[in-house]
PDB file of C-alpha atoms in Angstrom:
ATOM      1  CA  MET A  18      -0.252   0.109   0.186  1.00 58.00           C
ATOM      2  CA  THR A  19       1.516   3.327  -0.831  1.00 58.00           C
ATOM      3  CA  ASP A  20       1.433   6.554   1.740  1.00 56.00           C
ATOM      4  CA  ALA A  21      -1.068   8.315  -0.288  1.00 50.00           C
ATOM      5  CA  LYS A  22      -3.543   4.907   0.276  1.00 52.00           C
ATOM      6  CA  ARG A  23      -2.313   5.168   4.051  1.00 52.00           C
ATOM      7  CA  ALA A  24      -2.852   8.703   4.674  1.00 50.00           C
ATOM      8  CA  LEU A  25      -6.262   8.402   2.422  1.00 45.00           C
ATOM      9  CA  LYS A  26      -7.445   5.719   4.959  1.00 53.00           C
ATOM     10  CA  LYS A  27      -6.315   7.233   7.879  1.00 53.00           C
ATOM     11  CA  GLY A  28      -8.264  10.018   7.271  1.00 55.00           C
ATOM     12  CA  GLY A  29     -10.956   8.178   7.126  1.00 59.00           C
ATOM     13  CA  GLY A  30     -10.788   6.573  10.120  1.00 64.00           C
ATOM     14  CA  VAL A  31     -10.932   9.951  11.682  1.00 62.00           C
ATOM     15  CA  LEU A  32     -13.452  11.434  10.185  1.00 67.00           C
ATOM     16  CA  GLY A  33     -15.732   7.804  11.072  1.00 61.00           C
ATOM     17  CA  ALA A  34     -14.904   8.056  14.582  1.00 59.00           C
ATOM     18  CA  VAL A  35     -15.973  11.853  14.728  1.00 62.00           C
ATOM     19  CA  LYS A  36     -18.928  11.363  12.818  1.00 63.00           C
ATOM     20  CA  GLU A  37     -19.896   8.398  15.005  1.00 63.00           C
ATOM     21  CA  ILE A  38     -19.491  10.485  18.094  1.00 63.00           C
ATOM     22  CA  GLY A  39     -21.385  13.256  16.414  1.00 53.00           C
ATOM     23  CA  ILE A  40     -24.327  10.849  15.901  1.00 57.00           C
ATOM     24  CA  ILE A  41     -24.168   9.296  19.658  1.00 54.00           C
ATOM     25  CA  LEU A  42     -23.875  13.312  20.699  1.00 50.00           C
ATOM     26  CA  VAL A  43     -27.273  14.385  18.778  1.00 51.00           C
ATOM     27  CA  GLY A  44     -29.219  11.068  20.075  1.00 47.00           C
ATOM     28  CA  ALA A  45     -28.448  11.705  23.470  1.00 46.00           C
ATOM     29  CA  LEU A  46     -29.332  14.962  23.146  1.00 47.00           C
ATOM     30  CA  VAL A  47     -32.493  13.938  21.493  1.00 46.00           C
ATOM     31  CA  ALA A  48     -33.525  11.584  24.341  1.00 44.00           C
ATOM     32  CA  SER A  49     -32.750  14.458  26.651  1.00 45.00           C
ATOM     33  CA  THR A  50     -34.827  16.296  25.771  1.00 49.00           C
ATOM     34  CA  LEU A  51     -38.006  13.774  25.265  1.00 45.00           C
ATOM     35  CA  LEU A  52     -36.994  12.261  28.664  1.00 50.00           C
ATOM     36  CA  ARG A  53     -37.019  15.950  30.022  1.00 52.00           C
ATOM     37  CA  MET A  54     -40.600  16.886  27.914  1.00 51.00           C
ATOM     38  CA  PHE A  55     -42.641  13.632  28.643  1.00 48.00           C
ATOM     39  CA  LEU A  56     -40.944  11.518  31.088  1.00 76.00           C
ATOM     40  CA  LEU A  57     -38.938  13.206  33.674  1.00 91.00           C
ATOM     41  CA  GLN A  58     -37.479  17.072  34.953  1.00 92.00           C
ATOM     42  CA  VAL A  59     -35.369  18.096  37.338  1.00 93.00           C
ATOM     43  CA  PHE A  60     -35.928  21.149  38.997  1.00 94.00           C
ATOM     44  CA  VAL A  61     -33.969  23.106  41.949  1.00 94.00           C
ATOM     45  CA  ILE A  62     -35.693  23.765  45.649  1.00 96.00           C
ATOM     46  CA  PRO A  63     -36.200  28.123  45.292  1.00 92.00           C
ATOM     47  CA  SER A  64     -37.295  28.981  48.858  1.00 94.00           C
ATOM     48  CA  GLY A  65     -38.224  27.262  52.676  1.00 97.00           C
ATOM     49  CA  SER A  66     -41.497  26.541  51.824  1.00 98.00           C
ATOM     50  CA  MET A  67     -41.196  22.964  51.653  1.00 98.00           C
ATOM     51  CA  GLU A  68     -38.514  22.286  55.074  1.00 98.00           C
ATOM     52  CA  ASN A  69     -37.403  19.835  56.138  1.00 97.00           C
ATOM     53  CA  THR A  70     -38.713  18.062  53.527  1.00 99.00           C
ATOM     54  CA  MET A  71     -36.770  19.636  50.615  1.00 98.00           C
ATOM     55  CA  LEU A  72     -34.338  22.200  51.523  1.00 98.00           C
ATOM     56  CA  ILE A  73     -32.972  25.570  49.213  1.00 97.00           C
ATOM     57  CA  GLY A  74     -30.705  24.263  46.809  1.00 96.00           C
ATOM     58  CA  ASP A  75     -32.062  20.810  46.599  1.00 97.00           C
ATOM     59  CA  ARG A  76     -32.727  18.696  43.006  1.00 96.00           C
ATOM     60  CA  VAL A  77     -35.747  17.037  42.579  1.00 97.00           C
ATOM     61  CA  ALA A  78     -36.949  15.229  39.772  1.00 96.00           C
ATOM     62  CA  VAL A  79     -40.497  15.319  39.112  1.00 97.00           C
ATOM     63  CA  GLN A  80     -42.005  12.533  37.237  1.00 96.00           C
ATOM     64  CA  LYS A  81     -44.929  13.605  34.407  1.00 94.00           C
ATOM     65  CA  VAL A  82     -46.130  10.120  33.393  1.00 90.00           C
ATOM     66  CA  SER A  83     -48.533   9.205  36.296  1.00 90.00           C
ATOM     67  CA  GLY A  84     -50.902  11.244  37.588  1.00 93.00           C
ATOM     68  CA  PHE A  85     -50.750  12.206  41.620  1.00 98.00           C
ATOM     69  CA  GLN A  86     -53.091  12.342  44.554  1.00 98.00           C
ATOM     70  CA  ARG A  87     -53.425  13.389  47.989  1.00 99.00           C
ATOM     71  CA  GLY A  88     -50.800  13.463  50.038  1.00 99.00           C
ATOM     72  CA  ASP A  89     -48.232  14.095  46.983  1.00 99.00           C
ATOM     73  CA  ILE A  90     -45.992  16.923  46.327  1.00 99.00           C
ATOM     74  CA  VAL A  91     -46.125  18.730  42.861  1.00 99.00           C
ATOM     75  CA  VAL A  92     -44.357  21.105  41.105  1.00 98.00           C
ATOM     76  CA  PHE A  93     -46.851  23.251  39.398  1.00 97.00           C
ATOM     77  CA  LYS A  94     -46.851  26.642  37.155  1.00 96.00           C
ATOM     78  CA  ASP A  95     -47.379  30.110  38.985  1.00 95.00           C
ATOM     79  CA  ASP A  96     -50.541  30.703  36.350  1.00 95.00           C
ATOM     80  CA  LEU A  97     -52.253  32.536  38.845  1.00 96.00           C
ATOM     81  CA  GLY A  98     -49.666  35.215  40.205  1.00 94.00           C
ATOM     82  CA  TRP A  99     -48.360  33.697  43.630  1.00 95.00           C
ATOM     83  CA  LEU A 100     -44.976  34.846  43.162  1.00 91.00           C
ATOM     84  CA  ARG A 101     -44.181  37.968  43.660  1.00 73.00           C
ATOM     85  CA  SER A 102     -42.223  39.643  41.311  1.00 56.00           C
ATOM     86  CA  THR A 103     -38.019  39.055  41.565  1.00 50.00           C
ATOM     87  CA  THR A 104     -35.022  40.242  39.685  1.00 47.00           C
ATOM     88  CA  LYS A 105     -32.985  37.506  38.291  1.00 52.00           C
ATOM     89  CA  PRO A 106     -30.002  38.114  35.562  1.00 54.00           C
ATOM     90  CA  PRO A 107     -30.924  35.927  32.356  1.00 58.00           C
ATOM     91  CA  GLN A 108     -29.846  32.732  31.534  1.00 56.00           C
ATOM     92  CA  GLN A 109     -26.706  32.838  28.810  1.00 57.00           C
ATOM     93  CA  TRP A 110     -27.721  31.079  25.861  1.00 51.00           C
ATOM     94  CA  TRP A 111     -26.093  28.015  26.254  1.00 49.00           C
ATOM     95  CA  GLN A 112     -27.218  27.253  29.779  1.00 50.00           C
ATOM     96  CA  SER A 113     -30.868  27.764  28.246  1.00 53.00           C
ATOM     97  CA  GLY A 114     -29.872  25.492  25.888  1.00 55.00           C
ATOM     98  CA  LEU A 115     -28.870  22.701  28.768  1.00 50.00           C
ATOM     99  CA  THR A 116     -31.646  23.349  30.656  1.00 54.00           C
ATOM    100  CA  PHE A 117     -34.068  22.858  27.813  1.00 51.00           C
ATOM    101  CA  VAL A 118     -32.429  19.505  27.029  1.00 46.00           C
ATOM    102  CA  GLY A 119     -32.141  18.302  30.334  1.00 45.00           C
ATOM    103  CA  LEU A 120     -28.733  18.416  30.887  1.00 42.00           C
ATOM    104  CA  LEU A 121     -29.249  21.465  33.669  1.00 47.00           C
ATOM    105  CA  PRO A 122     -31.871  21.690  35.893  1.00 49.00           C
ATOM    106  CA  ASP A 123     -35.148  24.010  35.950  1.00 54.00           C
ATOM    107  CA  GLU A 124     -34.193  27.068  38.127  1.00 56.00           C
ATOM    108  CA  SER A 125     -37.598  29.643  36.307  1.00 59.00           C
ATOM    109  CA  GLN A 126     -38.437  31.045  38.649  1.00 60.00           C
ATOM    110  CA  ASN A 127     -42.741  30.486  37.186  1.00 90.00           C
ATOM    111  CA  TYR A 128     -42.908  27.364  38.833  1.00 94.00           C
ATOM    112  CA  LEU A 129     -43.852  26.550  42.721  1.00 96.00           C
ATOM    113  CA  ILE A 130     -43.667  22.915  44.715  1.00 98.00           C
ATOM    114  CA  LYS A 131     -46.223  22.317  47.424  1.00 99.00           C
ATOM    115  CA  ARG A 132     -48.393  19.499  48.603  1.00 99.00           C
ATOM    116  CA  VAL A 133     -51.705  18.389  47.533  1.00 99.00           C
ATOM    117  CA  ILE A 134     -54.198  18.803  50.737  1.00 99.00           C
ATOM    118  CA  GLY A 135     -57.376  18.488  48.692  1.00 99.00           C
ATOM    119  CA  MET A 136     -58.678  16.881  45.257  1.00 99.00           C
ATOM    120  CA  PRO A 137     -61.672  18.289  43.559  1.00 99.00           C
ATOM    121  CA  GLY A 138     -64.473  17.843  45.586  1.00 99.00           C
ATOM    122  CA  ASP A 139     -62.676  17.765  49.087  1.00 99.00           C
ATOM    123  CA  HIS A 140     -63.919  19.049  51.643  1.00 99.00           C
ATOM    124  CA  ILE A 141     -61.139  20.928  53.996  1.00 99.00           C
ATOM    125  CA  SER A 142     -61.581  22.563  57.227  1.00 98.00           C
ATOM    126  CA  CYS A 143     -58.984  23.831  60.113  1.00 97.00           C
ATOM    127  CA  CYS A 144     -58.890  23.273  62.213  1.00 96.00           C
ATOM    128  CA  ASP A 145     -60.777  20.134  65.173  1.00 97.00           C
ATOM    129  CA  SER A 146     -60.162  20.671  68.803  1.00 97.00           C
ATOM    130  CA  ALA A 147     -56.667  19.001  68.690  1.00 97.00           C
ATOM    131  CA  GLY A 148     -55.455  21.274  66.249  1.00 97.00           C
ATOM    132  CA  ARG A 149     -55.346  18.992  63.173  1.00 98.00           C
ATOM    133  CA  LEU A 150     -56.524  19.173  59.343  1.00 99.00           C
ATOM    134  CA  VAL A 151     -59.788  17.835  58.640  1.00 99.00           C
ATOM    135  CA  VAL A 152     -60.325  16.200  55.134  1.00 99.00           C
ATOM    136  CA  ASN A 153     -63.954  14.564  54.120  1.00 99.00           C
ATOM    137  CA  GLY A 154     -64.625  14.476  57.998  1.00 98.00           C
ATOM    138  CA  PHE A 155     -60.437  12.845  58.805  1.00 99.00           C
ATOM    139  CA  ALA A 156     -57.829  14.506  61.022  1.00 99.00           C
ATOM    140  CA  LEU A 157     -54.827  13.997  59.522  1.00 99.00           C
ATOM    141  CA  GLU A 158     -51.459  13.047  61.363  1.00 98.00           C
ATOM    142  CA  GLU A 159     -49.029  15.225  59.722  1.00 99.00           C
ATOM    143  CA  SER A 160     -46.639  14.936  62.355  1.00 98.00           C
ATOM    144  CA  GLU A 161     -44.257  13.159  59.301  1.00 98.00           C
ATOM    145  CA  TYR A 162     -43.503  15.454  57.200  1.00 99.00           C
ATOM    146  CA  LEU A 163     -44.792  18.978  59.053  1.00 99.00           C
ATOM    147  CA  PHE A 164     -41.312  21.110  59.897  1.00 99.00           C
ATOM    148  CA  LYS A 165     -39.568  21.088  63.390  1.00 98.00           C
ATOM    149  CA  ASP A 166     -37.169  23.507  64.853  1.00 97.00           C
ATOM    150  CA  ALA A 167     -33.459  22.547  65.523  1.00 96.00           C
ATOM    151  CA  SER A 168     -35.104  22.182  69.167  1.00 97.00           C
ATOM    152  CA  GLY A 169     -37.308  19.629  67.550  1.00 97.00           C
ATOM    153  CA  LYS A 170     -41.223  21.982  67.849  1.00 98.00           C
ATOM    154  CA  GLN A 171     -43.190  21.681  64.911  1.00 98.00           C
ATOM    155  CA  VAL A 172     -45.298  24.216  63.441  1.00 98.00           C
ATOM    156  CA  GLN A 173     -49.032  24.297  63.667  1.00 97.00           C
ATOM    157  CA  PRO A 174     -50.477  22.540  60.456  1.00 98.00           C
ATOM    158  CA  SER A 175     -52.058  25.836  60.347  1.00 97.00           C
ATOM    159  CA  GLU A 176     -52.726  29.192  62.052  1.00 96.00           C
ATOM    160  CA  MET A 177     -54.796  30.530  59.445  1.00 96.00           C
ATOM    161  CA  VAL A 178     -59.052  28.814  60.326  1.00 97.00           C
ATOM    162  CA  PHE A 179     -60.459  28.053  57.161  1.00 98.00           C
ATOM    163  CA  ASP A 180     -63.563  25.569  55.976  1.00 98.00           C
ATOM    164  CA  ILE A 181     -63.477  25.389  52.362  1.00 98.00           C
ATOM    165  CA  VAL A 182     -64.629  22.461  49.493  1.00 99.00           C
ATOM    166  CA  VAL A 183     -62.408  22.448  46.700  1.00 99.00           C
ATOM    167  CA  PRO A 184     -64.229  22.936  43.122  1.00 98.00           C
ATOM    168  CA  GLN A 185     -63.935  21.168  39.845  1.00 98.00           C
ATOM    169  CA  GLY A 186     -60.558  20.607  38.429  1.00 98.00           C
ATOM    170  CA  LYS A 187     -58.683  22.230  41.065  1.00 99.00           C
ATOM    171  CA  ILE A 188     -56.279  21.091  43.664  1.00 99.00           C
ATOM    172  CA  PHE A 189     -56.231  22.632  47.571  1.00 99.00           C
ATOM    173  CA  VAL A 190     -52.114  22.496  48.585  1.00 99.00           C
ATOM    174  CA  MET A 191     -49.897  24.217  50.888  1.00 99.00           C
ATOM    175  CA  GLY A 192     -46.487  23.626  52.108  1.00 99.00           C
ATOM    176  CA  ASP A 193     -44.593  21.472  54.815  1.00 99.00           C
ATOM    177  CA  HIS A 194     -43.037  24.726  56.331  1.00 99.00           C
ATOM    178  CA  ARG A 195     -46.630  25.971  57.207  1.00 98.00           C
ATOM    179  CA  ASN A 196     -45.599  29.515  58.875  1.00 97.00           C
ATOM    180  CA  ALA A 197     -42.819  30.308  55.666  1.00 97.00           C
ATOM    181  CA  SER A 198     -45.235  29.072  52.829  1.00 97.00           C
ATOM    182  CA  SER A 199     -47.599  31.136  50.871  1.00 96.00           C
ATOM    183  CA  ASP A 200     -49.910  28.754  49.528  1.00 98.00           C
ATOM    184  CA  SER A 201     -53.854  28.530  48.960  1.00 98.00           C
ATOM    185  CA  ARG A 202     -54.311  29.455  52.361  1.00 98.00           C
ATOM    186  CA  CYS A 203     -52.947  32.633  51.438  1.00 96.00           C
ATOM    187  CA  HIS A 204     -55.484  33.607  48.682  1.00 97.00           C
ATOM    188  CA  LEU A 205     -58.684  32.495  49.736  1.00 97.00           C
ATOM    189  CA  ASP A 206     -59.532  36.275  50.543  1.00 95.00           C
ATOM    190  CA  ALA A 207     -59.262  37.029  46.774  1.00 93.00           C
ATOM    191  CA  THR A 208     -61.203  37.647  43.555  1.00 92.00           C
ATOM    192  CA  TYR A 209     -59.839  35.812  40.313  1.00 92.00           C
ATOM    193  CA  ASN A 210     -61.917  36.586  36.975  1.00 92.00           C
ATOM    194  CA  GLY A 211     -64.420  37.916  39.216  1.00 93.00           C
ATOM    195  CA  VAL A 212     -64.748  34.986  41.291  1.00 95.00           C
ATOM    196  CA  ALA A 213     -64.019  34.908  44.890  1.00 92.00           C
ATOM    197  CA  GLY A 214     -61.597  32.502  46.373  1.00 95.00           C
ATOM    198  CA  ALA A 215     -60.231  31.265  42.890  1.00 97.00           C
ATOM    199  CA  SER A 216     -56.969  31.791  42.746  1.00 97.00           C
ATOM    200  CA  ALA A 217     -56.594  30.114  46.304  1.00 98.00           C
ATOM    201  CA  PHE A 218     -56.969  26.844  43.654  1.00 99.00           C
ATOM    202  CA  VAL A 219     -54.003  25.629  41.519  1.00 99.00           C
ATOM    203  CA  SER A 220     -55.637  24.337  38.004  1.00 98.00           C
ATOM    204  CA  GLN A 221     -55.007  20.292  37.794  1.00 98.00           C
ATOM    205  CA  SER A 222     -54.099  21.088  33.693  1.00 97.00           C
ATOM    206  CA  SER A 223     -51.158  23.701  35.492  1.00 97.00           C
ATOM    207  CA  VAL A 224     -49.496  20.705  37.074  1.00 98.00           C
ATOM    208  CA  VAL A 225     -46.385  19.827  35.408  1.00 96.00           C
ATOM    209  CA  GLY A 226     -45.431  16.176  37.332  1.00 96.00           C
ATOM    210  CA  GLN A 227     -45.263  15.077  41.229  1.00 98.00           C
ATOM    211  CA  ALA A 228     -41.936  15.389  42.649  1.00 98.00           C
ATOM    212  CA  VAL A 229     -40.540  11.863  43.475  1.00 98.00           C
ATOM    213  CA  ALA A 230     -37.449  12.079  44.858  1.00 98.00           C
ATOM    214  CA  THR A 231     -34.083  14.483  45.624  1.00 98.00           C
ATOM    215  CA  VAL A 232     -31.541  13.654  43.444  1.00 96.00           C
ATOM    216  CA  PHE A 233     -28.851  15.985  45.116  1.00 96.00           C
ATOM    217  CA  PRO A 234     -26.676  16.955  46.822  1.00 96.00           C
ATOM    218  CA  PHE A 235     -25.785  13.010  47.664  1.00 96.00           C
ATOM    219  CA  SER A 236     -25.987  13.882  50.929  1.00 97.00           C
ATOM    220  CA  ARG A 237     -29.926  14.685  50.602  1.00 97.00           C
ATOM    221  CA  ILE A 238     -30.691  11.854  48.004  1.00 97.00           C
ATOM    222  CA  GLY A 239     -34.606   9.657  48.619  1.00 97.00           C
ATOM    223  CA  GLY A 240     -37.504   9.375  47.877  1.00 98.00           C
ATOM    224  CA  HIS A 241     -41.254  11.619  48.794  1.00 98.00           C
ATOM    225  CA  PRO A 242     -43.658   8.748  48.780  1.00 98.00           C
ATOM    226  CA  ARG A 243     -47.016   9.824  49.451  1.00 98.00           C
ATOM    227  CA  PRO A 244     -47.252  10.014  53.526  1.00 99.00           C
ATOM    228  CA  ALA A 245     -49.104   6.886  55.320  1.00 98.00           C
ATOM    229  CA  THR A 246     -51.976   9.746  56.701  1.00 99.00           C
ATOM    230  CA  PHE A 247     -53.859  10.470  53.917  1.00 99.00           C
ATOM    231  CA  ALA A 248     -54.899   6.810  53.177  1.00 98.00           C
ATOM    232  CA  GLY A 249     -57.680   7.047  55.693  1.00 98.00           C
ATOM    233  CA  VAL A 250     -59.059  10.247  53.612  1.00 99.00           C
ATOM    234  CA  PRO A 251     -62.195   8.902  52.446  1.00 98.00           C
ATOM    235  CA  ALA A 252     -63.627   9.936  48.957  1.00 97.00           C
ATOM    236  CA  ALA A 253     -64.978  13.593  48.712  1.00 97.00           C
ATOM    237  CA  THR A 254     -69.265  12.840  49.046  1.00 94.00           C
ATOM    238  CA  GLY A 255     -71.192  13.958  46.221  1.00 91.00           C
ATOM    239  CA  THR A 256     -70.011  16.210  43.014  1.00 96.00           C
ATOM    240  CA  ALA A 257     -67.420  18.820  42.902  1.00 98.00           C
ATOM    241  CA  PRO A 258     -68.898  22.578  42.584  1.00 98.00           C
ATOM    242  CA  ALA A 259     -68.085  24.454  39.474  1.00 97.00           C
ATOM    243  CA  SER A 260     -66.638  27.483  42.509  1.00 97.00           C
ATOM    244  CA  PRO A 261     -65.311  27.508  45.146  1.00 98.00           C
ATOM    245  CA  VAL A 262     -67.206  26.976  48.192  1.00 98.00           C
ATOM    246  CA  ILE A 263     -65.966  28.911  51.369  1.00 97.00           C
ATOM    247  CA  ASN A 264     -67.499  28.828  54.540  1.00 96.00           C
ATOM    248  CA  GLY A 265     -66.958  31.877  56.865  1.00 94.00           C
ATOM    249  CA  GLN A 266     -64.671  34.959  56.677  1.00 93.00           C
ATOM    250  CA  PRO A 267     -61.945  33.246  54.440  1.00 92.00           C
ATOM    251  CA  PRO A 268     -58.246  34.320  56.057  1.00 91.00           C
ATOM    252  CA  PRO A 269     -56.206  37.696  55.092  1.00 88.00           C
ATOM    253  CA  ALA A 270     -53.909  37.038  53.021  1.00 86.00           C
ATOM    254  CA  CYS A 271     -49.734  36.086  53.689  1.00 83.00           C
TER     255      CYS A 271
END
């Protein structure tokens, strides 16, 4: 074999290897994008509203395949405008690209994460004589997940008194750190699209998915199963109302 043929063969081998690597990278990016869009997405916890279940800076995996129930933790779009306006430096183009394909966690500020306390038609009140939330007549035992401080003192299930029925297609959500969470309770006295209390209830269509696990930092890796207490909640009776039912005086905004 002449030197020219050897050089040509060697060049073809290099080009072939580069082409193969390129195909692999494109395939990996496509797979990652599809995974993010339809199956799983990672989000960064921005606040202390879910402490100590989730801490600020935790990365949590959110599954988009199956639905969710009472007791599950969900990520949802802030379609109701709960978030206060904040100034955040825009992402670089490459950061936006890596976030889109799922190689960086989503740190955008138009998502929230809370625990589902009530589904459509559920009657939720706070609180019974023992200070517990009551869902469809069942008192929740929430010590499994409610925030505790360094001394072990647990927050109350809610210092805000309310009595509501969740309307059709909506959910009622609360943070695990009840004293540091601007959740459904904080919007019961507001009017949205002309409906009193409507901004307190998150549309099921706004839910991105269920937070199933903390994946980073490594010291906090672990799953987030549905707390056992929710298994005791009976199904709602009757048909969910078209509009929110708020009995008595709603609590003031947080």
